Amino acid sequence: MEITLNHKAQAIANGKTECLVVFLPSEKDKQSRRGLEQLPKAAGHIVDQVLKLNDFSGKSGQMELVFSEAPGIPRILLIGLGTKSDVDLEGLRRAGGKIGKKLHEMKISKLAISPPDFLKRSIKSERGTALIEGIVLGAYQFKTYKSKKSDQGSESVSITCYDPKKLTGLKAMQLGKLRGDSANFARTLGNTPASDLTPKKLSEHAKDIAKEHNMSVKVLEEEEMAKLGMEMLLGVSKGSREPAKLIIMEYSHKKAEKTVAFVGKGITFDSGGISLKPGKGMDEMKFDMCGAAAVLGAMKAIGTLRPKLNVIGVIPSSENLPDGQAQRPGDIVKSYAGKRVEILNTDAEGRLILGDALTYIAKKFKPDAMIDLATLTGACVVALGNYASGAITNNEALCDRVVAAGKSSGDRIWPLPNFPEYEESLKGKYGDLQNIGGPSAGAITAGLFLKNFVEDVPWVHLDIAGTAWDVKGIDYFSNSGATGVGVRLLIDLVNQWNS
Ligand code: BES
Ligand code: MN
Ligand code: ZN
């Protein structure tokens, strides 16, 4: 669905829309139910009538579509936001998500909204950003492989924000659309089957983004990686006919004082390799490149926003398949960092490709910070479920920044302990390290494995295995498919860096 945005510093008049969205606080916040007076009289009257019936309490998440006789406003969509103290930007995003989904049921091409005015003072023009971000995310559908275009709502909707008090503006709204579109781009990459999204395809996306936004991009091919001695990364791709890639994008700003690197796991399909996964649910392992998708989505947005910071986007990418050339359990490989790693389980492959990529970036660029995002462990899903990504760090201050960006963006982060005792289980029997720890604390030991490869660069690892797809009960996500987790987080991290 194509969404276009308009902003008008005036109240809505009759005859201007096919559906008017009215945000309402909960009944407990009766005095903030003023503000309705700026609606055209007939529409305001209808809303008054609904409120008198008392079955629309305005609690957060409530939504009701009312068909109306108000002149030129045939539909009114009532959205409850809860009390003034409850509603935050995430609440607005979720309200937007509900609207976005509803757009597919209504055959309309014009929607009118007014920014709610009863919010706490701390919420300023970003209310427009959050609402539009939510709408754009909520309206997302993945239909690439559906032959029949089902008879659903309009292909394009223009949203006009009627805002006489200038509570927000077109720029803020456009930022919301950029954030939503960038996350949706990542979602489509995640949802695309592995046959159509190979490491090569990921590198082409990176090149497209780099070209569009004047960034430089370099793709290391297997030959070059072999020369550099990246056996850890190359070992994973041995069992696949698709060549591995190490994709490096560089956004730079003339006045930048710092450089950060985002590194995303790009396993385009994870069968487990010789340590083959069970059949049930293996289809989901097309999502094993959602870290890479987050990096690409964020780089796309960064290219438009042009922040005063240098940003390196990095994607080690490979398939993990079990053919006759495949890496075997028991094999020992030499990492780019020089450490020898015993492969005890070929299904613990993400840490292998990430490890070599992290060392390469640390040595070559010496960035001020590295953040990696990876669908790394099932153990993280057991520990945290679907509503927080796990974090492991070697630098508390950097981790605090990431957690803060998690709070503001809605891509929530929960730090995991990094006590040195956890690292014991990673010591190798024949090599320096082994690629799996013991049976317990799998999300932590996976993160701490990576710590061996970041040199001294401040670093945060984010395990997004639980948050990258099939997240239920959040209004701006679909209940199934990729979420684009990480994109909005990284955008906020970059924005908050200089402020
Ligand atoms: N991509 C998987 C992690 C994963 C599993 C994500 C399930 C989402 C859902 C990763 O490559 C993997 O297979 N990890 C193993 C590690 C184990 C062999 C130590 C896992 O979690 O089972
Ligand atoms: Mn695996
Ligand atoms: Zn994997």
Coordinates of C-alpha atoms and ligand atoms in Angstrom, one line a residue:
M1 CA 0.0 0.0 0.0
E2 CA 1.3 3.4 -1.1
I3 CA 1.0 6.0 1.7
T4 CA 1.3 9.7 1.0
L5 CA 1.4 12.4 3.7
N6 CA 0.0 15.9 4.0
H7 CA -0.1 18.3 6.9
K8 CA -2.5 21.2 7.2
A9 CA -2.3 23.8 10.0
Q10 CA -6.1 24.0 10.1
A11 CA -9.1 22.1 11.4
I12 CA -10.8 19.6 9.2
A13 CA -13.8 20.9 7.4
N14 CA -16.8 19.0 6.1
G15 CA -16.4 17.0 2.9
K16 CA -12.6 16.5 3.2
T17 CA -12.1 12.9 3.9
E18 CA -13.4 9.3 3.5
C19 CA -12.5 8.4 7.1
L20 CA -11.7 10.6 10.0
V21 CA -9.6 9.2 12.9
V22 CA -10.5 10.6 16.3
F23 CA -8.2 9.8 19.3
L24 CA -9.8 9.6 22.6
P25 CA -8.4 9.5 26.1
S26 CA -10.0 7.1 28.5
E27 CA -13.1 8.0 30.6
K28 CA -10.8 8.4 33.6
D29 CA -9.4 11.4 31.8
K30 CA -12.7 13.1 31.2
Q31 CA -11.4 16.6 31.3
S32 CA -9.1 15.9 28.4
R33 CA -12.0 14.8 26.3
R34 CA -12.2 18.4 25.3
G35 CA -10.6 19.2 22.0
L36 CA -13.5 17.6 20.2
E37 CA -14.8 21.1 19.6
Q38 CA -12.4 21.5 16.7
L39 CA -14.3 18.8 14.8
P40 CA -17.0 19.9 12.3
K41 CA -20.2 20.2 14.3
A42 CA -22.0 17.1 13.0
A43 CA -19.0 14.8 13.4
G44 CA -18.4 16.2 16.9
H45 CA -22.0 15.4 17.7
I46 CA -21.6 11.8 16.6
V47 CA -18.5 11.3 18.7
D48 CA -20.4 12.9 21.7
Q49 CA -23.3 10.4 21.1
V50 CA -20.9 7.4 21.1
L51 CA -19.3 8.6 24.3
K52 CA -22.7 9.1 26.0
L53 CA -23.4 5.4 25.3
N54 CA -20.5 4.6 27.6
D55 CA -19.4 1.5 25.8
F56 CA -16.5 3.3 24.3
S57 CA -14.3 3.8 27.3
G58 CA -11.3 5.1 25.5
K59 CA -9.0 2.6 27.1
S60 CA -5.8 2.0 25.2
G61 CA -6.2 -0.4 22.3
Q62 CA -9.9 0.2 21.8
M63 CA -11.0 0.9 18.3
E64 CA -14.5 1.4 16.8
L65 CA -15.5 2.3 13.3
V66 CA -18.6 4.4 13.1
F67 CA -20.5 5.1 9.9
S68 CA -21.6 8.6 10.0
E69 CA -24.0 11.0 8.4
A70 CA -21.8 14.0 9.0
P71 CA -21.5 15.8 5.7
G72 CA -18.5 14.6 3.8
I73 CA -17.2 12.5 6.7
P74 CA -18.8 9.1 6.0
R75 CA -16.6 7.1 8.5
I76 CA -15.2 8.0 11.9
L77 CA -12.6 5.7 13.4
L78 CA -12.4 6.1 17.2
I79 CA -9.2 5.0 18.8
G80 CA -8.8 4.8 22.6
L81 CA -5.4 5.9 24.0
G82 CA -5.9 5.4 27.7
T83 CA -5.1 8.1 30.3
K84 CA -2.7 10.9 29.7
S85 CA -0.2 9.4 32.0
D86 CA -0.4 6.0 30.3
V87 CA 0.1 7.1 26.8
D88 CA 3.7 7.3 25.5
L89 CA 5.2 7.2 22.0
E90 CA 5.0 3.4 21.9
G91 CA 1.2 3.7 22.7
L92 CA 0.9 6.1 19.8
R93 CA 2.8 3.7 17.5
R94 CA 0.5 0.8 18.5
A95 CA -2.5 3.0 17.9
G96 CA -1.1 3.8 14.5
G97 CA -0.6 0.0 13.9
K98 CA -4.3 -0.6 14.5
I99 CA -5.2 2.1 12.0
G100 CA -2.7 0.7 9.5
K101 CA -4.3 -2.8 9.7
K102 CA -7.8 -1.3 9.4
L103 CA -6.8 0.5 6.2
H104 CA -6.9 -2.9 4.4
E105 CA -10.6 -3.4 5.3
M106 CA -11.8 0.0 4.3
K107 CA -12.0 0.9 0.6
I108 CA -10.8 4.4 1.1
S109 CA -8.1 6.5 -0.5
K110 CA -8.2 9.5 1.9
L111 CA -7.7 9.3 5.6
A112 CA -7.8 12.3 8.0
I113 CA -6.1 12.3 11.4
S114 CA -5.6 15.0 14.0
P115 CA -2.7 14.6 16.4
P116 CA -4.0 13.9 20.0
D117 CA -3.6 17.0 22.1
F118 CA -4.1 15.5 25.6
L119 CA -0.6 13.9 25.9
K120 CA 2.0 14.6 28.5
R121 CA 4.2 17.6 27.8
S122 CA 7.2 15.5 27.1
I123 CA 5.7 14.3 23.9
K124 CA 6.2 16.9 21.3
S125 CA 6.1 16.9 17.5
E126 CA 7.3 13.3 17.6
R127 CA 3.7 12.3 18.2
G128 CA 3.3 12.7 14.4
T129 CA 6.3 10.5 13.8
A130 CA 5.1 7.7 16.1
L131 CA 1.6 7.7 14.6
I132 CA 2.8 7.5 11.0
E133 CA 5.5 5.0 11.9
G134 CA 2.8 2.8 13.4
I135 CA 0.4 3.2 10.5
V136 CA 3.1 2.3 8.0
L137 CA 4.2 -0.7 10.0
G138 CA 0.6 -1.8 10.6
A139 CA -0.3 -1.6 7.0
Y140 CA 2.6 -3.8 5.9
Q141 CA 1.7 -7.1 4.2
F142 CA 3.9 -9.6 2.4
K143 CA 2.1 -10.6 -0.7
T144 CA 4.9 -11.1 -3.2
Y145 CA 4.1 -14.7 -3.7
K146 CA 0.3 -14.5 -3.8
S147 CA -1.0 -15.0 -7.3
K148 CA -4.4 -13.5 -6.7
K149 CA -4.7 -10.0 -5.5
S150 CA -7.4 -10.5 -2.9
D151 CA -10.1 -7.9 -2.9
Q152 CA -8.9 -5.7 -0.2
G153 CA -8.7 -2.0 0.5
S154 CA -7.1 0.6 -1.7
E155 CA -3.7 0.4 -3.2
S156 CA -2.9 3.9 -2.1
V157 CA -4.0 6.1 0.7
S158 CA -3.3 9.7 1.3
I159 CA -3.2 10.7 5.0
T160 CA -3.8 14.3 5.9
C161 CA -3.0 15.5 9.3
Y162 CA -5.4 18.4 10.3
D163 CA -3.5 20.2 13.0
P164 CA -4.6 23.7 13.8
K165 CA -2.5 23.9 17.0
K166 CA 0.6 22.8 15.0
L167 CA 1.3 20.0 17.5
T168 CA 3.4 18.2 14.8
G169 CA 4.4 18.8 11.2
L170 CA 5.0 17.2 7.8
K171 CA 8.7 16.7 8.6
A172 CA 7.9 14.7 11.7
M173 CA 5.4 12.7 9.8
Q174 CA 7.8 12.0 7.0
L175 CA 10.4 10.8 9.5
G176 CA 7.8 8.3 10.8
K177 CA 7.2 7.0 7.2
L178 CA 11.0 6.7 6.6
R179 CA 11.3 4.7 9.8
G180 CA 8.4 2.5 9.0
D181 CA 9.4 2.0 5.4
S182 CA 13.0 1.1 6.4
A183 CA 11.7 -1.5 8.8
N184 CA 9.3 -2.8 6.2
F185 CA 12.1 -3.2 3.7
A186 CA 13.9 -5.4 6.3
R187 CA 10.8 -7.4 6.8
T188 CA 10.5 -8.1 3.2
L189 CA 14.1 -9.3 3.0
G190 CA 13.3 -11.6 6.0
N191 CA 10.1 -13.0 4.6
T192 CA 11.6 -13.7 1.2
P193 CA 12.4 -17.4 0.7
A194 CA 16.1 -18.4 0.8
S195 CA 16.0 -19.5 -2.9
D196 CA 15.4 -15.9 -3.8
L197 CA 17.5 -14.3 -1.1
T198 CA 21.0 -15.6 -1.4
P199 CA 24.2 -14.1 -0.1
K200 CA 24.7 -12.7 -3.6
K201 CA 21.3 -11.1 -3.5
L202 CA 22.1 -9.5 -0.2
S203 CA 25.2 -8.0 -1.7
E204 CA 23.2 -6.6 -4.6
H205 CA 20.8 -4.9 -2.1
A206 CA 23.8 -3.4 -0.4
K207 CA 25.1 -2.1 -3.7
D208 CA 21.7 -0.6 -4.6
I209 CA 21.4 1.2 -1.2
A210 CA 25.0 2.4 -1.5
K211 CA 24.5 3.7 -5.0
E212 CA 21.3 5.5 -4.0
H213 CA 22.8 7.2 -1.1
N214 CA 26.3 7.9 -2.2
M215 CA 28.0 5.4 0.1
S216 CA 30.9 3.2 -0.7
V217 CA 30.5 -0.5 -0.7
K218 CA 32.9 -3.4 -0.9
V219 CA 32.1 -7.1 -1.2
L220 CA 34.8 -9.6 -0.2
E221 CA 34.6 -12.7 -2.3
E222 CA 35.6 -16.2 -1.1
E223 CA 39.0 -16.0 -2.8
E224 CA 39.9 -12.8 -1.0
M225 CA 38.6 -14.1 2.3
A226 CA 40.7 -17.3 1.9
K227 CA 43.8 -15.1 1.3
L228 CA 43.0 -13.2 4.5
G229 CA 42.6 -16.5 6.4
M230 CA 39.0 -16.3 7.4
E231 CA 38.5 -20.0 7.8
M232 CA 35.8 -19.6 10.4
L233 CA 33.6 -17.8 8.0
L234 CA 34.5 -19.9 5.0
G235 CA 34.0 -23.1 6.8
V236 CA 30.3 -22.4 7.2
S237 CA 29.8 -21.9 3.4
K238 CA 31.7 -25.1 2.4
G239 CA 28.6 -27.2 2.2
S240 CA 26.7 -24.7 0.0
R241 CA 27.0 -23.9 -3.7
E242 CA 26.2 -20.3 -3.1
P243 CA 29.5 -18.5 -2.4
A244 CA 29.8 -16.6 0.9
K245 CA 30.2 -12.8 0.9
L246 CA 31.5 -10.3 3.3
I247 CA 29.6 -7.1 2.6
I248 CA 30.9 -3.8 3.8
M249 CA 29.1 -0.5 3.3
E250 CA 30.4 2.8 4.4
Y251 CA 28.4 6.0 5.1
S252 CA 30.6 8.9 6.0
H253 CA 30.0 12.5 7.1
K254 CA 32.6 15.2 6.7
K255 CA 32.1 16.5 10.2
A256 CA 31.8 13.2 11.9
E257 CA 33.9 12.6 15.0
K258 CA 33.0 9.0 15.6
T259 CA 32.6 5.8 13.7
V260 CA 30.2 3.0 14.6
A261 CA 29.9 -0.3 12.9
F262 CA 26.7 -2.4 12.6
V263 CA 27.3 -6.1 11.9
G264 CA 24.4 -8.3 10.9
K265 CA 24.2 -12.1 10.7
G266 CA 23.4 -13.0 7.1
I267 CA 22.8 -16.7 7.1
T268 CA 20.3 -16.9 4.2
F269 CA 19.3 -20.4 5.2
D270 CA 20.3 -22.4 8.2
S271 CA 19.8 -26.1 7.9
G272 CA 22.2 -26.7 10.7
G273 CA 24.7 -28.2 8.2
I274 CA 26.0 -31.8 9.1
S275 CA 24.6 -31.2 12.6
L276 CA 21.3 -31.1 10.7
K277 CA 18.2 -29.5 12.3
P278 CA 15.0 -31.5 12.8
G279 CA 12.5 -31.0 9.9
K280 CA 9.8 -29.4 11.9
G281 CA 10.1 -25.6 11.7
M282 CA 13.2 -25.7 9.5
D283 CA 11.4 -23.5 7.0
E284 CA 11.7 -20.7 9.6
M285 CA 15.5 -20.7 9.1
K286 CA 15.0 -18.5 6.0
F287 CA 14.8 -15.8 8.7
D288 CA 18.4 -16.4 9.8
M289 CA 19.5 -13.3 7.9
C290 CA 17.3 -10.9 9.9
G291 CA 20.4 -9.3 11.5
A292 CA 21.6 -8.5 8.0
A293 CA 18.2 -7.2 7.1
A294 CA 18.3 -4.8 10.1
V295 CA 21.7 -3.5 9.0
L296 CA 20.5 -2.9 5.4
G297 CA 17.3 -1.3 6.6
A298 CA 19.2 1.0 9.0
M299 CA 21.8 1.9 6.3
K300 CA 18.9 2.8 4.0
A301 CA 17.4 5.2 6.5
I302 CA 20.8 6.6 7.5
G303 CA 21.5 7.4 3.9
T304 CA 18.4 9.6 3.8
L305 CA 18.9 11.1 7.3
R306 CA 22.6 11.8 6.8
P307 CA 23.6 12.0 10.5
K308 CA 26.9 13.5 11.7
L309 CA 28.5 10.2 12.3
N310 CA 30.4 7.6 10.2
V311 CA 28.5 4.4 10.0
I312 CA 29.8 1.1 8.6
G313 CA 27.3 -1.5 7.7
V314 CA 28.7 -5.1 7.7
I315 CA 27.1 -8.4 6.6
P316 CA 28.9 -11.7 6.7
S317 CA 26.6 -13.9 4.6
S318 CA 26.5 -17.6 3.7
E319 CA 24.1 -20.5 3.6
N320 CA 24.6 -23.3 6.1
L321 CA 23.9 -26.5 4.1
P322 CA 25.3 -30.1 4.4
D323 CA 26.7 -31.3 1.1
G324 CA 29.8 -33.6 0.6
Q325 CA 32.1 -30.7 1.0
A326 CA 30.5 -29.5 4.2
Q327 CA 32.4 -28.8 7.4
R328 CA 32.2 -31.6 9.9
P329 CA 31.9 -31.7 13.6
G330 CA 35.4 -32.1 15.0
D331 CA 37.0 -30.0 12.3
I332 CA 39.4 -27.3 13.5
V333 CA 39.5 -23.9 11.7
K334 CA 41.8 -21.0 12.2
S335 CA 40.0 -17.7 12.7
Y336 CA 41.0 -14.4 11.1
A337 CA 42.1 -13.4 14.6
G338 CA 44.4 -16.3 14.7
K339 CA 42.6 -18.4 17.3
R340 CA 41.9 -22.0 16.4
V341 CA 38.3 -23.1 16.8
E342 CA 37.0 -26.6 17.2
I343 CA 33.7 -27.0 15.4
L344 CA 31.7 -29.3 17.8
N345 CA 28.3 -28.4 16.2
T346 CA 28.0 -27.1 12.7
D347 CA 24.6 -25.6 13.6
A348 CA 26.4 -23.0 15.8
E349 CA 27.4 -21.2 12.6
G350 CA 26.3 -17.6 13.2
R351 CA 29.1 -17.0 15.7
L352 CA 31.6 -18.3 13.2
I353 CA 30.8 -16.0 10.4
L354 CA 30.3 -13.0 12.8
G355 CA 33.6 -13.7 14.6
D356 CA 35.7 -13.3 11.5
A357 CA 33.7 -10.2 10.4
L358 CA 34.0 -8.5 13.8
T359 CA 37.8 -9.0 13.8
Y360 CA 38.1 -7.7 10.3
I361 CA 36.2 -4.6 11.1
A362 CA 37.9 -4.0 14.4
K363 CA 41.4 -4.3 12.8
K364 CA 40.7 -2.4 9.6
F365 CA 38.5 0.5 10.8
K366 CA 39.2 0.6 14.6
P367 CA 35.6 1.9 15.1
D368 CA 34.5 3.6 18.3
A369 CA 31.8 1.0 18.7
M370 CA 30.5 -2.2 17.1
I371 CA 27.0 -3.5 17.4
D372 CA 26.2 -6.9 16.1
L373 CA 22.6 -8.2 15.5
A374 CA 22.0 -11.9 15.1
T375 CA 19.3 -14.5 15.2
L376 CA 21.9 -16.4 17.2
T377 CA 20.4 -18.9 19.6
G378 CA 17.2 -20.7 20.4
A379 CA 18.3 -20.4 24.0
C380 CA 17.7 -16.6 23.8
V381 CA 14.1 -17.3 22.8
V382 CA 13.8 -19.6 25.9
A383 CA 15.3 -17.0 28.1
L384 CA 13.5 -13.9 26.9
G385 CA 10.6 -15.0 24.6
N386 CA 9.6 -12.6 21.9
Y387 CA 9.5 -9.2 23.6
A388 CA 13.1 -8.3 24.2
S389 CA 16.4 -9.0 22.4
G390 CA 19.2 -10.2 24.6
A391 CA 22.4 -8.2 24.9
I392 CA 26.0 -9.1 25.8
T393 CA 28.7 -6.5 26.0
N394 CA 32.3 -5.7 26.9
N395 CA 31.4 -2.0 27.6
E396 CA 28.6 -1.1 30.0
A397 CA 28.4 2.6 28.8
L398 CA 27.8 1.5 25.2
C399 CA 25.3 -1.1 26.3
D400 CA 23.4 1.7 28.2
R401 CA 23.1 3.7 24.9
V402 CA 21.8 0.6 23.1
V403 CA 19.2 0.0 25.9
A404 CA 18.1 3.6 25.7
A405 CA 17.6 3.4 22.0
G406 CA 15.7 0.2 22.6
K407 CA 13.3 2.1 25.0
S408 CA 12.7 5.0 22.6
S409 CA 12.3 2.8 19.5
G410 CA 10.2 0.0 20.9
D411 CA 12.9 -2.5 19.9
R412 CA 13.4 -3.5 23.5
I413 CA 16.8 -4.8 24.8
W414 CA 17.5 -6.8 27.9
P415 CA 21.2 -7.2 29.0
L416 CA 22.4 -10.7 29.9
P417 CA 25.1 -11.3 32.4
N418 CA 28.7 -11.6 31.0
F419 CA 30.5 -13.0 34.1
P420 CA 33.9 -14.5 33.2
E421 CA 32.9 -17.9 34.7
Y422 CA 30.5 -18.4 31.7
E423 CA 33.5 -18.4 29.4
E424 CA 35.0 -21.5 30.9
S425 CA 32.8 -23.8 28.8
L426 CA 34.1 -22.3 25.6
K427 CA 37.7 -23.5 26.1
G428 CA 38.7 -26.0 23.4
K429 CA 39.8 -29.5 24.1
Y430 CA 42.2 -29.6 21.1
G431 CA 42.0 -26.0 19.8
D432 CA 41.9 -22.7 21.6
L433 CA 38.1 -22.4 21.6
Q434 CA 35.2 -24.6 20.8
N435 CA 32.1 -23.2 19.0
I436 CA 29.6 -24.3 21.6
G437 CA 29.5 -24.1 25.4
G438 CA 27.8 -26.5 27.7
P439 CA 24.0 -27.2 27.8
S440 CA 23.1 -24.2 29.9
A441 CA 23.2 -20.4 29.3
G442 CA 23.3 -20.9 25.6
A443 CA 22.5 -17.3 24.7
I444 CA 25.2 -16.0 27.0
T445 CA 28.0 -18.4 25.9
A446 CA 27.2 -17.6 22.2
G447 CA 27.6 -13.9 22.9
L448 CA 30.8 -14.5 24.9
F449 CA 32.2 -16.6 22.1
L450 CA 32.0 -13.4 19.9
K451 CA 33.8 -11.4 22.6
N452 CA 37.0 -13.3 21.6
F453 CA 36.9 -11.6 18.2
V454 CA 36.2 -8.0 18.8
E455 CA 39.8 -7.0 19.8
D456 CA 39.4 -4.0 22.2
V457 CA 36.6 -2.3 20.5
P458 CA 33.6 -1.4 22.6
W459 CA 30.9 -3.8 21.5
V460 CA 27.4 -5.0 22.1
H461 CA 26.0 -8.2 20.7
L462 CA 22.2 -8.4 20.3
D463 CA 20.5 -11.7 20.0
I464 CA 17.3 -11.1 18.0
A465 CA 16.3 -14.8 17.7
G466 CA 13.1 -14.2 19.6
T467 CA 12.2 -10.7 18.3
A468 CA 12.9 -11.0 14.6
W469 CA 9.8 -12.9 13.5
D470 CA 6.3 -14.2 14.5
V471 CA 6.0 -11.6 17.4
K472 CA 2.3 -11.7 18.5
G473 CA 0.2 -9.1 20.2
I474 CA 1.9 -5.9 19.1
D475 CA -0.5 -3.9 17.1
Y476 CA 2.0 -2.6 14.5
F477 CA 3.4 -6.1 13.7
S478 CA 1.6 -8.9 11.9
N479 CA 1.3 -11.9 14.1
S480 CA 3.6 -13.8 11.7
G481 CA 6.6 -13.0 9.6
A482 CA 9.6 -10.8 10.0
T483 CA 9.3 -7.7 12.3
G484 CA 12.2 -5.6 11.0
V485 CA 13.6 -5.6 14.5
G486 CA 16.8 -3.6 14.9
V487 CA 16.1 -1.0 12.1
R488 CA 14.4 1.5 14.3
L489 CA 16.7 0.7 17.2
L490 CA 19.8 1.5 15.1
I491 CA 18.2 4.7 13.7
D492 CA 17.6 5.9 17.3
L493 CA 21.1 4.9 18.4
V494 CA 22.6 7.0 15.6
N495 CA 20.3 9.9 16.3
Q496 CA 21.0 9.9 20.0
W497 CA 24.7 9.6 19.5
N498 CA 25.3 13.3 18.9
S499 CA 22.6 14.7 21.1
Ligands
BES1 N1 19.9 -19.7 13.7 C1 20.0 -20.5 14.9 C2 19.3 -19.9 16.1 C3 17.8 -20.0 16.2 C4 17.2 -21.1 16.6 C5 17.1 -18.8 16.0 C6 15.8 -21.2 16.7 C7 15.7 -18.9 16.1 C8 15.1 -20.0 16.5 C9 21.4 -20.8 15.2 O1 22.3 -20.8 14.1 C10 21.5 -22.1 15.8 O2 21.2 -23.1 15.2 N2 21.9 -22.1 17.1 C11 21.9 -23.3 17.8 C12 23.1 -23.3 18.7 C13 23.4 -24.6 19.4 C14 23.9 -25.6 18.3 C15 24.5 -24.4 20.4 C16 20.6 -23.4 18.7 O3 20.2 -22.4 19.2 O4 20.1 -24.5 18.8
MN2 MN 22.4 -22.8 13.3
ZN3 ZN 21.7 -19.8 12.4

